[in-house]
mmCIF file of C-alpha atoms in Angstrom:
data_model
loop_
_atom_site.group_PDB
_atom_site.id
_atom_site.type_symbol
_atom_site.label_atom_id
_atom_site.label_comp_id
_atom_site.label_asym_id
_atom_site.label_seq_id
_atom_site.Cartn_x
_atom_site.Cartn_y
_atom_site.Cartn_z
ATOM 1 C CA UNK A 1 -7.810 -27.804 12.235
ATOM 2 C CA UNK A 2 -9.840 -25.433 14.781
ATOM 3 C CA UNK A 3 -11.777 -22.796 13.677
ATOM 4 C CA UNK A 4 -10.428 -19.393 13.645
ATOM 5 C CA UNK A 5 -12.365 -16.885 15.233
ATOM 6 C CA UNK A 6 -14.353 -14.081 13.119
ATOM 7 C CA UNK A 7 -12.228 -10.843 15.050
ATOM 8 C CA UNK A 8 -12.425 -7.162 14.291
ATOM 9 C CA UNK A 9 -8.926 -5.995 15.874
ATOM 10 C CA UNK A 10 -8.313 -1.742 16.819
ATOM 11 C CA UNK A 11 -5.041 -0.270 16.418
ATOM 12 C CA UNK A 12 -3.473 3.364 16.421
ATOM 13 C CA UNK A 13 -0.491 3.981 14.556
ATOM 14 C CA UNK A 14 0.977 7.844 14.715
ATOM 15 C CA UNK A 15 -1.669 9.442 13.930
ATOM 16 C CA UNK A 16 -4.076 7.465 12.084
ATOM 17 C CA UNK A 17 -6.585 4.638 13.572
ATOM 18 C CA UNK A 18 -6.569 1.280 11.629
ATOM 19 C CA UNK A 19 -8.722 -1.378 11.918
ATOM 20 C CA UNK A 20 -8.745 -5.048 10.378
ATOM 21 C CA UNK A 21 -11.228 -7.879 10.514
ATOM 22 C CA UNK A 22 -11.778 -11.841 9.566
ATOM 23 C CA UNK A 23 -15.282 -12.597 8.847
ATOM 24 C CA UNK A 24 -14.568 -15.993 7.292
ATOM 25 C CA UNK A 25 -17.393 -17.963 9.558
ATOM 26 C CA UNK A 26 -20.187 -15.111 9.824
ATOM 27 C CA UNK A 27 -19.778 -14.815 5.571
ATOM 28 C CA UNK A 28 -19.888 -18.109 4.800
ATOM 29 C CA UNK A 29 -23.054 -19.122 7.178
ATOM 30 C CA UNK A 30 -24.354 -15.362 5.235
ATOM 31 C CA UNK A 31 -23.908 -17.168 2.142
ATOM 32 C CA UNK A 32 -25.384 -20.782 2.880
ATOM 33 C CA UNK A 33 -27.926 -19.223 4.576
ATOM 34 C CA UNK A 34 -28.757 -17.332 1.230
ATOM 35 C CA UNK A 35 -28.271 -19.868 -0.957
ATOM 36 C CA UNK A 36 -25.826 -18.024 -2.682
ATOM 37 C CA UNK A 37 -23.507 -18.361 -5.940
ATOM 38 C CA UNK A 38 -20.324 -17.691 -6.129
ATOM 39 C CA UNK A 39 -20.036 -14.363 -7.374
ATOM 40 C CA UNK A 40 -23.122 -13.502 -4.902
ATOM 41 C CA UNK A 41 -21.057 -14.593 -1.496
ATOM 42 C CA UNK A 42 -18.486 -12.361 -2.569
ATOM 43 C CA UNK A 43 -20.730 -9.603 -3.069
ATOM 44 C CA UNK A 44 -22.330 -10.172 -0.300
ATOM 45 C CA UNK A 45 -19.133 -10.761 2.102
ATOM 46 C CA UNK A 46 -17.402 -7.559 1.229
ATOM 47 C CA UNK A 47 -20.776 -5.279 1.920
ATOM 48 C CA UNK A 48 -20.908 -7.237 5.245
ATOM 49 C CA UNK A 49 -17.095 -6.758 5.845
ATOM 50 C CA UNK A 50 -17.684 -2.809 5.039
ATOM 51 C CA UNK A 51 -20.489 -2.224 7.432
ATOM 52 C CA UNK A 52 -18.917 -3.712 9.924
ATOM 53 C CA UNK A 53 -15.160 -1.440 9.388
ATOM 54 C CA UNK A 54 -17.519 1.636 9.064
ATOM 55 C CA UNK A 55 -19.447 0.021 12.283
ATOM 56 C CA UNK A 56 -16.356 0.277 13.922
ATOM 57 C CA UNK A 57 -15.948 4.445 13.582
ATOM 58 C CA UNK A 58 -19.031 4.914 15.576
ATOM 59 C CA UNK A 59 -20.361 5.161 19.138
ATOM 60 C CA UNK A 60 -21.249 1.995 21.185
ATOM 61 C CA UNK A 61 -24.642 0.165 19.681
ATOM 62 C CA UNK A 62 -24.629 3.239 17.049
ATOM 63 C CA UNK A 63 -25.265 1.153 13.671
ATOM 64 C CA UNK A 64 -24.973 1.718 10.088
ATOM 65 C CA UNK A 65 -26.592 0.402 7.327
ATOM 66 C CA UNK A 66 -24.445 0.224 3.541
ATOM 67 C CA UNK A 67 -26.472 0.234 0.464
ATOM 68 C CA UNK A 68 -24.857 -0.561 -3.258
ATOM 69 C CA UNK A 69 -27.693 0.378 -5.657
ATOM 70 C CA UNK A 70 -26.191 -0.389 -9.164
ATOM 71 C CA UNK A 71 -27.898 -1.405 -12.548
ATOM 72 C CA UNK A 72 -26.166 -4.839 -12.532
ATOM 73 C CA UNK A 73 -27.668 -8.186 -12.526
ATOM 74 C CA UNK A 74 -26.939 -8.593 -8.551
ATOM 75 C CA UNK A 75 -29.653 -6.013 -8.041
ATOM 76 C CA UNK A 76 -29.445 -4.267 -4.587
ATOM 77 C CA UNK A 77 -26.496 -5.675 -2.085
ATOM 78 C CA UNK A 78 -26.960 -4.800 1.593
ATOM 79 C CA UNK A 79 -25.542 -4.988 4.747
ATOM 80 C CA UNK A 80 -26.587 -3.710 7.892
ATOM 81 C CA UNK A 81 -23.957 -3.420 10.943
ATOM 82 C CA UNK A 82 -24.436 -2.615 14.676
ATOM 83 C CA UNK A 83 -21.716 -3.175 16.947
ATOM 84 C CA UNK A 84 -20.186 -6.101 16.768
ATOM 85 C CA UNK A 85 -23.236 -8.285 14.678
ATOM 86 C CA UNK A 86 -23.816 -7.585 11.214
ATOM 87 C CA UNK A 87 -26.662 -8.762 8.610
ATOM 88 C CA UNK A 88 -27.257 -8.580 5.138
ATOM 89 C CA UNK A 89 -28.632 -9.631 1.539
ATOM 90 C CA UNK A 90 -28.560 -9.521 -2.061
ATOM 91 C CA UNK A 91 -31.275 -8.986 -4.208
ATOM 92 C CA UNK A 92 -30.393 -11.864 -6.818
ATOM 93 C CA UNK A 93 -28.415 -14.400 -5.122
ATOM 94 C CA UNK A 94 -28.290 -16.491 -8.519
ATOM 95 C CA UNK A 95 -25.830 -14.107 -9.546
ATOM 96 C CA UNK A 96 -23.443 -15.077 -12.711
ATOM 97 C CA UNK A 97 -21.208 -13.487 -14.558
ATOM 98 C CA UNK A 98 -17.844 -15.554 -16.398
ATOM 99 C CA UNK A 99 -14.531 -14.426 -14.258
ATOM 100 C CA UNK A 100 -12.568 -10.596 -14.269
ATOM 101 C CA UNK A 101 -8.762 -11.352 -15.074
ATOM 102 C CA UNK A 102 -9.740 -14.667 -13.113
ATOM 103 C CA UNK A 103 -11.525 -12.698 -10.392
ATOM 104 C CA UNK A 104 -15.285 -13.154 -9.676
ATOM 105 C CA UNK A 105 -16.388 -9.817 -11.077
ATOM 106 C CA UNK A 106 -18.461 -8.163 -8.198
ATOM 107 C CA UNK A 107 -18.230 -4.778 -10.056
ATOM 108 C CA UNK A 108 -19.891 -6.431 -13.042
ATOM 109 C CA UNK A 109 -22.720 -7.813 -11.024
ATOM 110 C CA UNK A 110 -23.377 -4.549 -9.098
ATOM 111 C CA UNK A 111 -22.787 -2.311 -12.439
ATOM 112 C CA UNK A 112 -23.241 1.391 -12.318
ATOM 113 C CA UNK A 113 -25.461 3.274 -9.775
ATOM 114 C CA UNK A 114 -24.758 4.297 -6.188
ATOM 115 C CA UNK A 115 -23.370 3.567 -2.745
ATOM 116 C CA UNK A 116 -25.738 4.990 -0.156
ATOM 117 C CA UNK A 117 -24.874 5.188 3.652
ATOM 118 C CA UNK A 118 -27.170 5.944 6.335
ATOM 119 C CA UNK A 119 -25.918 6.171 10.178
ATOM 120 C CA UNK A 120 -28.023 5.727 12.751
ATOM 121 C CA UNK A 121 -26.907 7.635 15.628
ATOM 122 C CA UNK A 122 -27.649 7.732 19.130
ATOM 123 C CA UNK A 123 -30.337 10.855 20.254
ATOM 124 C CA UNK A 124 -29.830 12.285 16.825
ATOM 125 C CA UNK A 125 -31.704 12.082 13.708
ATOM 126 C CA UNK A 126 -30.035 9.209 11.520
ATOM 127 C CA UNK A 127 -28.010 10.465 8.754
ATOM 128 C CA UNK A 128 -27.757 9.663 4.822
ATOM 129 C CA UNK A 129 -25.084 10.512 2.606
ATOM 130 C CA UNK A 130 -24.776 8.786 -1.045
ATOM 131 C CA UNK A 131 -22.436 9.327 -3.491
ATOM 132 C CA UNK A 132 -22.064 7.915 -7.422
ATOM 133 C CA UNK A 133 -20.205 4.219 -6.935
ATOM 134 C CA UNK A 134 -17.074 4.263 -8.645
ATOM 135 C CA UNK A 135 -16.357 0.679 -10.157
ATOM 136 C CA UNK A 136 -19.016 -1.448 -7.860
ATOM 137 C CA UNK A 137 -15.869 -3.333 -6.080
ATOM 138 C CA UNK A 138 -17.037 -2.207 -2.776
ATOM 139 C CA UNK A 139 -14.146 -0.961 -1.573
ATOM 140 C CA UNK A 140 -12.969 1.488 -3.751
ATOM 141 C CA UNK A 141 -16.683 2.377 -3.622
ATOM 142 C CA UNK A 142 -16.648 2.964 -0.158
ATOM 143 C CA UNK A 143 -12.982 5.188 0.344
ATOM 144 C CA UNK A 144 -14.944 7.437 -2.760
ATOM 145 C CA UNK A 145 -18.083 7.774 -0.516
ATOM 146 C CA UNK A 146 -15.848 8.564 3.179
ATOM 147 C CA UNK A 147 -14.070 11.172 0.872
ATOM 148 C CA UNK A 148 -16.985 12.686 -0.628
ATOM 149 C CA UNK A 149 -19.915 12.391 1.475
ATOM 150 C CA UNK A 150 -17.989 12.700 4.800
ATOM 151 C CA UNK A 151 -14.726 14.439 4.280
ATOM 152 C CA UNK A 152 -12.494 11.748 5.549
ATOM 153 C CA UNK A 153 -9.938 10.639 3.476
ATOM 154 C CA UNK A 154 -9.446 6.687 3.874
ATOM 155 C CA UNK A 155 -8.397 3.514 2.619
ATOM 156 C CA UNK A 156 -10.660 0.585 2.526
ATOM 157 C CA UNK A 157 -9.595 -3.137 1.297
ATOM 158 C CA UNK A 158 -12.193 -5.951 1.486
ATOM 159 C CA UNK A 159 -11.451 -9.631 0.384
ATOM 160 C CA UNK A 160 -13.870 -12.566 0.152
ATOM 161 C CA UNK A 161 -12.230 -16.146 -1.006
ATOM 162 C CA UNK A 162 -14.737 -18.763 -2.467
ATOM 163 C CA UNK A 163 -13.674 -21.892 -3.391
ATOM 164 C CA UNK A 164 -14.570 -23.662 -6.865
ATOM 165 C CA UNK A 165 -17.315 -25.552 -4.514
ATOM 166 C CA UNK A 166 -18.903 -22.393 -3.634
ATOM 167 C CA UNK A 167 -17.632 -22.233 0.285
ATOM 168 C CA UNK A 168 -16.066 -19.061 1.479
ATOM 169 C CA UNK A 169 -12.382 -19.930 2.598
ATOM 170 C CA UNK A 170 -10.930 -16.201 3.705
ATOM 171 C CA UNK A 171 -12.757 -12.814 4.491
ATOM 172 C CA UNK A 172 -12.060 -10.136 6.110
ATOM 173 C CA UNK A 173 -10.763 -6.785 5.229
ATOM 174 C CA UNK A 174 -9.252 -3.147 6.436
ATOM 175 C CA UNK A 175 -9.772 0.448 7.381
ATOM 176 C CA UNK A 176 -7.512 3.175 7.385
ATOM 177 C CA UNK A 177 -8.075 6.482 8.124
ATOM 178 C CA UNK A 178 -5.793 9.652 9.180
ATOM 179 C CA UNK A 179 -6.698 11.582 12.189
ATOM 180 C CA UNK A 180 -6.092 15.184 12.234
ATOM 181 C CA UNK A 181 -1.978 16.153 13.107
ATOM 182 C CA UNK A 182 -1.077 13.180 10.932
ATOM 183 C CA UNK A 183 1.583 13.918 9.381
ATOM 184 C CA UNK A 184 2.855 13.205 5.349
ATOM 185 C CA UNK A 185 5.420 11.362 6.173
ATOM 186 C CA UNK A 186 3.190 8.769 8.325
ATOM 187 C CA UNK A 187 1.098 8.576 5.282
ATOM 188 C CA UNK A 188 3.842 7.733 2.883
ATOM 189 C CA UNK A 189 4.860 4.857 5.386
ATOM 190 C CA UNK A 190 1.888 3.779 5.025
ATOM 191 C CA UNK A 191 1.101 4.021 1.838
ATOM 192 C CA UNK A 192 4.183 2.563 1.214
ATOM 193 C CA UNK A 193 3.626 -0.357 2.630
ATOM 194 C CA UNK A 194 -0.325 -0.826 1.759
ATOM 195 C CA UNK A 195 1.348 -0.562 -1.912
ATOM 196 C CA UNK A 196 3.707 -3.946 -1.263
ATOM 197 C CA UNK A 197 0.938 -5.684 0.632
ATOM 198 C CA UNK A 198 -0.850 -8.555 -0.383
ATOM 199 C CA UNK A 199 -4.652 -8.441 -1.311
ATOM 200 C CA UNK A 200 -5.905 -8.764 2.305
ATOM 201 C CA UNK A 201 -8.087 -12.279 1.391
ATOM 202 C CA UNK A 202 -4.591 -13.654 0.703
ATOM 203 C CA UNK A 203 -3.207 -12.998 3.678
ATOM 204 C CA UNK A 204 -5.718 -14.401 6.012
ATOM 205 C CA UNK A 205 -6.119 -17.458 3.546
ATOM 206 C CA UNK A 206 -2.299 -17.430 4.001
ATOM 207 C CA UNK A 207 -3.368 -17.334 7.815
ATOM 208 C CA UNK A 208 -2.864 -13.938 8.884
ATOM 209 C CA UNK A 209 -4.270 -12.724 11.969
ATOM 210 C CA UNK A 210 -6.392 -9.184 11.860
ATOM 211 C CA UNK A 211 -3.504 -8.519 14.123
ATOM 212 C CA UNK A 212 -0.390 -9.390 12.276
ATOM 213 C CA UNK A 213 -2.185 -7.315 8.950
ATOM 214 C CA UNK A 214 -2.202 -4.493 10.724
ATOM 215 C CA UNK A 215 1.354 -4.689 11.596
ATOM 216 C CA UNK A 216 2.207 -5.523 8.208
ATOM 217 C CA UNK A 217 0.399 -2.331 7.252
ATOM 218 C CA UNK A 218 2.204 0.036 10.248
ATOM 219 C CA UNK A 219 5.885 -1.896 9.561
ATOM 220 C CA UNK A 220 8.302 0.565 10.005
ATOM 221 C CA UNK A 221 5.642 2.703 12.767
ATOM 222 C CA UNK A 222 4.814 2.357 16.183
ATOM 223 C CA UNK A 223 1.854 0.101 16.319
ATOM 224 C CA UNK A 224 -0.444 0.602 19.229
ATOM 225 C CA UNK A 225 -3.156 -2.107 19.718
ATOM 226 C CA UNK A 226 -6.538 -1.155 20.882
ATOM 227 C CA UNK A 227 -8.181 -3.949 21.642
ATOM 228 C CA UNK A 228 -10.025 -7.000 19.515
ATOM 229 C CA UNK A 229 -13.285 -7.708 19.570
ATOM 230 C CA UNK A 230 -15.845 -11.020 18.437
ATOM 231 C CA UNK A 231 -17.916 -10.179 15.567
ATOM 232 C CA UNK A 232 -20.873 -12.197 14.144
ATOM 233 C CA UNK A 233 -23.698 -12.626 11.970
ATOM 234 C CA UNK A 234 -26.951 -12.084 13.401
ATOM 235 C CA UNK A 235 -30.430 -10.731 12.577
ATOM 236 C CA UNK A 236 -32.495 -8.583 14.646
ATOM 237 C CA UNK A 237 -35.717 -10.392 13.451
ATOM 238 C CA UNK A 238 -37.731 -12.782 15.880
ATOM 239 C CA UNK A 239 -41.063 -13.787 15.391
ATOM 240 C CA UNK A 240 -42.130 -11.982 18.488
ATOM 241 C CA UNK A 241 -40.828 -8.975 16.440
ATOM 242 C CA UNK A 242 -42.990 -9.935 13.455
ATOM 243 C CA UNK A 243 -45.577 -10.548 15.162
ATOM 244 C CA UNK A 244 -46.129 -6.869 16.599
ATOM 245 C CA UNK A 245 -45.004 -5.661 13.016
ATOM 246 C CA UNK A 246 -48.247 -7.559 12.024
ATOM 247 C CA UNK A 247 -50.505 -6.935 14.764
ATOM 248 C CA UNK A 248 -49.295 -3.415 14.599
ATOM 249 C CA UNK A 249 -51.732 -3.475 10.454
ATOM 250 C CA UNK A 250 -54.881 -1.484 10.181
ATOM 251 C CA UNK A 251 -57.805 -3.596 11.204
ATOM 252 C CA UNK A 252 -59.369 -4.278 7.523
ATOM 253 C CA UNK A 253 -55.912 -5.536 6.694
ATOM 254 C CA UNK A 254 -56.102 -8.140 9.267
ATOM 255 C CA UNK A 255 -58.937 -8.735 8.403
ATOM 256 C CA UNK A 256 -58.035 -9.735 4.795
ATOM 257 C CA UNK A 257 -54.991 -11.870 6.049
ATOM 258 C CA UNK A 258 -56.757 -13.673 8.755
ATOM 259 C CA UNK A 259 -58.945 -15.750 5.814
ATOM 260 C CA UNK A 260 -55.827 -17.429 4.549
ATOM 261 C CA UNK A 261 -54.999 -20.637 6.530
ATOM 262 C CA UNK A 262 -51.053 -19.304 6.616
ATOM 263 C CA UNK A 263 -49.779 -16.070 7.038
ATOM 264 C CA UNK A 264 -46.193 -15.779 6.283
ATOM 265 C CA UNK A 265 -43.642 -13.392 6.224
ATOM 266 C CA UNK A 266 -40.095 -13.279 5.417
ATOM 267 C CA UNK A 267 -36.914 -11.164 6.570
ATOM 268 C CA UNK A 268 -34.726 -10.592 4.047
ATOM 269 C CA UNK A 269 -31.603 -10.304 6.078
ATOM 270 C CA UNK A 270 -31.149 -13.424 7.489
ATOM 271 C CA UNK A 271 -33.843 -14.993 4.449
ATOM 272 C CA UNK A 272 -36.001 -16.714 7.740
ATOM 273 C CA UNK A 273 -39.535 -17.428 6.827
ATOM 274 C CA UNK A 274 -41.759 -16.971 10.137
ATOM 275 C CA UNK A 275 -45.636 -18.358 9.808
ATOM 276 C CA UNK A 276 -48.736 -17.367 11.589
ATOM 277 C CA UNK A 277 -52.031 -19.397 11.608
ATOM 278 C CA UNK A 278 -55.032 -17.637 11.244
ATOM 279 C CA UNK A 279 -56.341 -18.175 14.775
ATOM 280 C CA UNK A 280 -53.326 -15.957 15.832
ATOM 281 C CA UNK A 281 -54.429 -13.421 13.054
ATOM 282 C CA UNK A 282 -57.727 -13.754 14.664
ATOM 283 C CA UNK A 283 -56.348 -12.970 17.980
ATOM 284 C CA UNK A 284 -54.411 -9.802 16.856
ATOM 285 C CA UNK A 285 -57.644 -8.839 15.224
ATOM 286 C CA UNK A 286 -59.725 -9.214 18.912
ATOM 287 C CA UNK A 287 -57.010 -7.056 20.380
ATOM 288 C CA UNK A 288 -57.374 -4.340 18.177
#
């Protein structure tokens, strides 16, 4: 069977802009390449899948980073999005918690706390909003933070599949949000129909395109496709980038690190361990 593509697609339908996404590649290598559990890949997917959709609202190369700060035994889950690539991590990717009315229980793990949001925008200061989360499912967590931080009423679904072997089979997830001259009866369509949708997991595990979900969601409206677009997951780290991160320490704290025989440091995004001898420490320390 080939591989279906990860795709975010962009579509307009009277009124309001809609966007829908498969991530089912980029979460699963997330999750393998964070060890995680279960309960932690779905976590972890639906952050990823959020930044991304949120990703999608703003300016070319503009990115955003989502963070769900709860009390729950997942610790911190987040996900960082520019573009088209997005990143991310969990704080406890041993995550486990006994099934939710046979759903992995991803409000559980995050508990009570907050979702924070900061954009950063192009020749503008980057900007934070937070808001109280409102059951730690992600989703719901992130429609209460559009309407209360930013204004914008929206609908957000995110779905992450896992099967009992721990491998993510379907991800992906929505966006809807009403531009201004909408009008109600274009939002009762389409509420309407979100209503007597499947959960959007199921449908792409059913094999739904991001395309043919969004004209589920718009049936009975004119659909007008925008465009689709790759998305992946990749980290900004390199160890060139490390490297000036470290070279860029105060000279007595080089000086400390170059008399171990290994340096290393780690990027929690993409949970890469980069390692520098201490003749390179050495060198840095020359330079300075």
């Amino acid at each position: 069977m080939e591989k279906e593509e990860d795709i975010l697609t962009k579509a307009t339908i009277e009124g309001v802009r809609i966007f829908a996404l498969r991530t089912t590649n980029l979460v699963r290598e997330a999750a393998e390449q964070h060890n995680c559990s279960h309960l932690a890949s779905a976590a972890l997917g639906r952050a990823m899948n959020g930044a991304l959709l949120l990703a999608a609202t703003m300016k070319d190369n503009e990115r955003i980073t989502l963070r769900l700060k709860g009390d729950g035994p997942i610790g911190e889950v987040v996900a960082d999005a520019e573009g088209n690539h997005v990143r991310g991590y969990v704080e406890n990717p041993d995550v486990f918690l006994p099934l939710k009315d046979g759903k992995l229980d991803v409000g559980g793990a995050i508990g009570q706390g907050n979702i924070i949001v900061t954009r950063y925008l192009q020749n503008a200061e980057p900007f934070t909003g937070y808001c109280e989360l409102e059951n730690g499912e992600i989703a719901t967590d992130i429609t209460r933070y559009l309407y209360e931080s930013e204004q914008t009423p929206s609908s957000v679904a995110l779905g992450v599949l896992v099967n009992k072997e721990g491998e993510v089979t379907a991800s992906g997830g929505y966006f809807i949000q009403a531009m201004p001259g909408c009008t109600d009866e274009v939002l009762a369509q389409l509420e309407h129909n979100v209503n007597y949708t499947p959960y959007v997991s199921d449908l792409l595990d059913m094999g739904y395109s991001p395309q043919r979900i969004i004209e589920a969601l718009g049936k009975g409206l004119e659909v007008k496709f925008m465009g689709a677009t790759p998305v992946d997951f990749k980290c900004r780290c390199s160890r060139e980038r490390i490297a000036d991160a470290i070279a860029g320490l105060d000279k007595k704290a080089l000086e400390e690190i170059s008399q171990d025989e290994i340096t290393e440091a780690h990027c929690q995004y993409c949970n890469t361990t980069y390692q520098f001898t201490a003749d390179e420490i050495k060198a840095m320390l020359k330079n300075k």
